[in-house]
mmCIF file of C-alpha atoms in Angstrom:
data_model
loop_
_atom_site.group_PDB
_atom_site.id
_atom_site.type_symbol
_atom_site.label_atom_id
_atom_site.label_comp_id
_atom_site.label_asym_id
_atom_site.label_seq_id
_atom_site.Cartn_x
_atom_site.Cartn_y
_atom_site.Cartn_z
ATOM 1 C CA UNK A 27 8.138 11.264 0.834
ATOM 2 C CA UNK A 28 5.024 10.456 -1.404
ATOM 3 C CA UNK A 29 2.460 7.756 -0.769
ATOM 4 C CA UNK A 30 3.918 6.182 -3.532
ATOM 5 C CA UNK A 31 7.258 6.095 -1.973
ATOM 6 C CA UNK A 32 6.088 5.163 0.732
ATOM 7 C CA UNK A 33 4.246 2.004 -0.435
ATOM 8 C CA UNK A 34 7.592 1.244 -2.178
ATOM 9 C CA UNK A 35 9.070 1.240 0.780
ATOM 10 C CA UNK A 36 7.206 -0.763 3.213
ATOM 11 C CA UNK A 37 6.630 -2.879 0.759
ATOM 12 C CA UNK A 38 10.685 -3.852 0.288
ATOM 13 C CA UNK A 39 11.196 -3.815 3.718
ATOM 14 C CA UNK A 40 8.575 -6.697 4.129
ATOM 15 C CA UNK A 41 10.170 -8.499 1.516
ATOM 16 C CA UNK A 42 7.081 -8.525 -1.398
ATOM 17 C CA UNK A 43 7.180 -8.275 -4.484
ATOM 18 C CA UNK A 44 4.619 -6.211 -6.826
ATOM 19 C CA UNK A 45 3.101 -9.009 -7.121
ATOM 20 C CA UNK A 46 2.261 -9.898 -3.816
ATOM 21 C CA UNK A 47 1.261 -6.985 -2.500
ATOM 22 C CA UNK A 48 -0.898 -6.776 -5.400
ATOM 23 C CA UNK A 49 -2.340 -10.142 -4.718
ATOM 24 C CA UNK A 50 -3.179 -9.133 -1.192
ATOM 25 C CA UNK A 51 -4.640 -6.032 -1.542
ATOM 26 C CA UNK A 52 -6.842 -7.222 -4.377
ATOM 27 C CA UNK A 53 -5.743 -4.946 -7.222
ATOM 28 C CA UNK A 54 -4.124 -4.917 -10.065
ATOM 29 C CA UNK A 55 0.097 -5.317 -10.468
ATOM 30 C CA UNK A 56 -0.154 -2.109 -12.915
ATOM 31 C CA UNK A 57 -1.588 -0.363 -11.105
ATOM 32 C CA UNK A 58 0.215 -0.752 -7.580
ATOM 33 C CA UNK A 59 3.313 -0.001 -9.860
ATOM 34 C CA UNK A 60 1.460 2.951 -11.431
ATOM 35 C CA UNK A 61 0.827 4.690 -7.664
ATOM 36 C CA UNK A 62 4.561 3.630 -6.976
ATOM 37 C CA UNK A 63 5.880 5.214 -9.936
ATOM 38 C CA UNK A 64 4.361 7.967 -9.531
ATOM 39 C CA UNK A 65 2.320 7.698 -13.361
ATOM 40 C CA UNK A 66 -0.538 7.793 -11.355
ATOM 41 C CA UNK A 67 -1.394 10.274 -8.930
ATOM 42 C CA UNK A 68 -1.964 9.198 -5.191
ATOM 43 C CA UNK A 69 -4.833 12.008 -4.642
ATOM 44 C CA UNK A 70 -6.490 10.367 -7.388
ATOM 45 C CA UNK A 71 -6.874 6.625 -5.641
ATOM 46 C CA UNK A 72 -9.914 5.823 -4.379
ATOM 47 C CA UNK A 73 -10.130 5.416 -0.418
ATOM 48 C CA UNK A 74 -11.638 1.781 -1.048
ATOM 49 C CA UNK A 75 -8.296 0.947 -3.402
ATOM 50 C CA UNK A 76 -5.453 2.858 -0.496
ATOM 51 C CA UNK A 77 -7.271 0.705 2.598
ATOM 52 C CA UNK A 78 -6.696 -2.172 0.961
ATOM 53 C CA UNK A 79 -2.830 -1.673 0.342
ATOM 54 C CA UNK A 80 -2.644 -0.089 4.164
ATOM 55 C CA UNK A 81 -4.363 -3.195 5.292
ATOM 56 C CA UNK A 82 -2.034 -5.273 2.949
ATOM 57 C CA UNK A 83 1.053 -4.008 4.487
ATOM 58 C CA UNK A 84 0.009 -3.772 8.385
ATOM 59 C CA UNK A 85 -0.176 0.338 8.690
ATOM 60 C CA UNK A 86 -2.791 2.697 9.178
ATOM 61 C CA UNK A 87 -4.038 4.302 6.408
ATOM 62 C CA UNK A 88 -3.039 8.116 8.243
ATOM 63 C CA UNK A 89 0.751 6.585 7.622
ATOM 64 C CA UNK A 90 0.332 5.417 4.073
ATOM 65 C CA UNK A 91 -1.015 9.096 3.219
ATOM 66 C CA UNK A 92 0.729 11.022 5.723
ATOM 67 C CA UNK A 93 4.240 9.376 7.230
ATOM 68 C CA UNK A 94 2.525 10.192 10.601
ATOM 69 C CA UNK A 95 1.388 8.050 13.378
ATOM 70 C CA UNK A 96 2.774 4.545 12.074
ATOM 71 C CA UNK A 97 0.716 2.202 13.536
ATOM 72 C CA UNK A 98 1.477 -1.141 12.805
ATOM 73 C CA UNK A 99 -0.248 -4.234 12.660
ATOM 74 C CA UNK A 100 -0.462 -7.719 11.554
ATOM 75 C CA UNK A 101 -0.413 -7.504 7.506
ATOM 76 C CA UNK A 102 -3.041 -9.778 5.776
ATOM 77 C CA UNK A 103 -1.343 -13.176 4.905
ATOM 78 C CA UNK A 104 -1.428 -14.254 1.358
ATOM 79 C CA UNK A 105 -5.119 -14.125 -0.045
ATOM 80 C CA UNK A 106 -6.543 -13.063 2.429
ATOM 81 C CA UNK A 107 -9.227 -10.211 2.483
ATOM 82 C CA UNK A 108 -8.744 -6.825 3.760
#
């Protein structure tokens, strides 16, 4: 599974839209759906840019690049800052 997959994923199991995940990680809808699509590559997004959407969605950033060692947390409510 790709990071992008996998940010697809977590992201509909937590019941957020593009949108809102977006919104919470503090970047832009096109280009969350870019990573997710797979238009942009993964490799290519900046550390600063893939903590945020870890943070966003409660998992360590090892997970979000890796699928290993899911460790979970609280995910950042609504405007919140990472």
């Amino acid at each position: 599974m790709t990071m992008g997959e996998r940010i697809t994923v977590l992201r509909a199991q937590q019941g957020l839209s593009q949108a809102a995940l977006a919104r919470r990680a503090q970047i832009g809808q096109s280009t969350l759906h870019a990573y997710e699509s797979g238009a942009r590559s993964a490799p290519g997004m900046s550390v600063e840019r893939a903590l945020r959407i870890a943070h966003a969605l409660g998992v360590s950033l090892e997970y979000l690049v890796t699928g290993k060692s899911r460790v979970r947390r609280a995910a950042v409510p609504a405007g919140g800052a990472p």
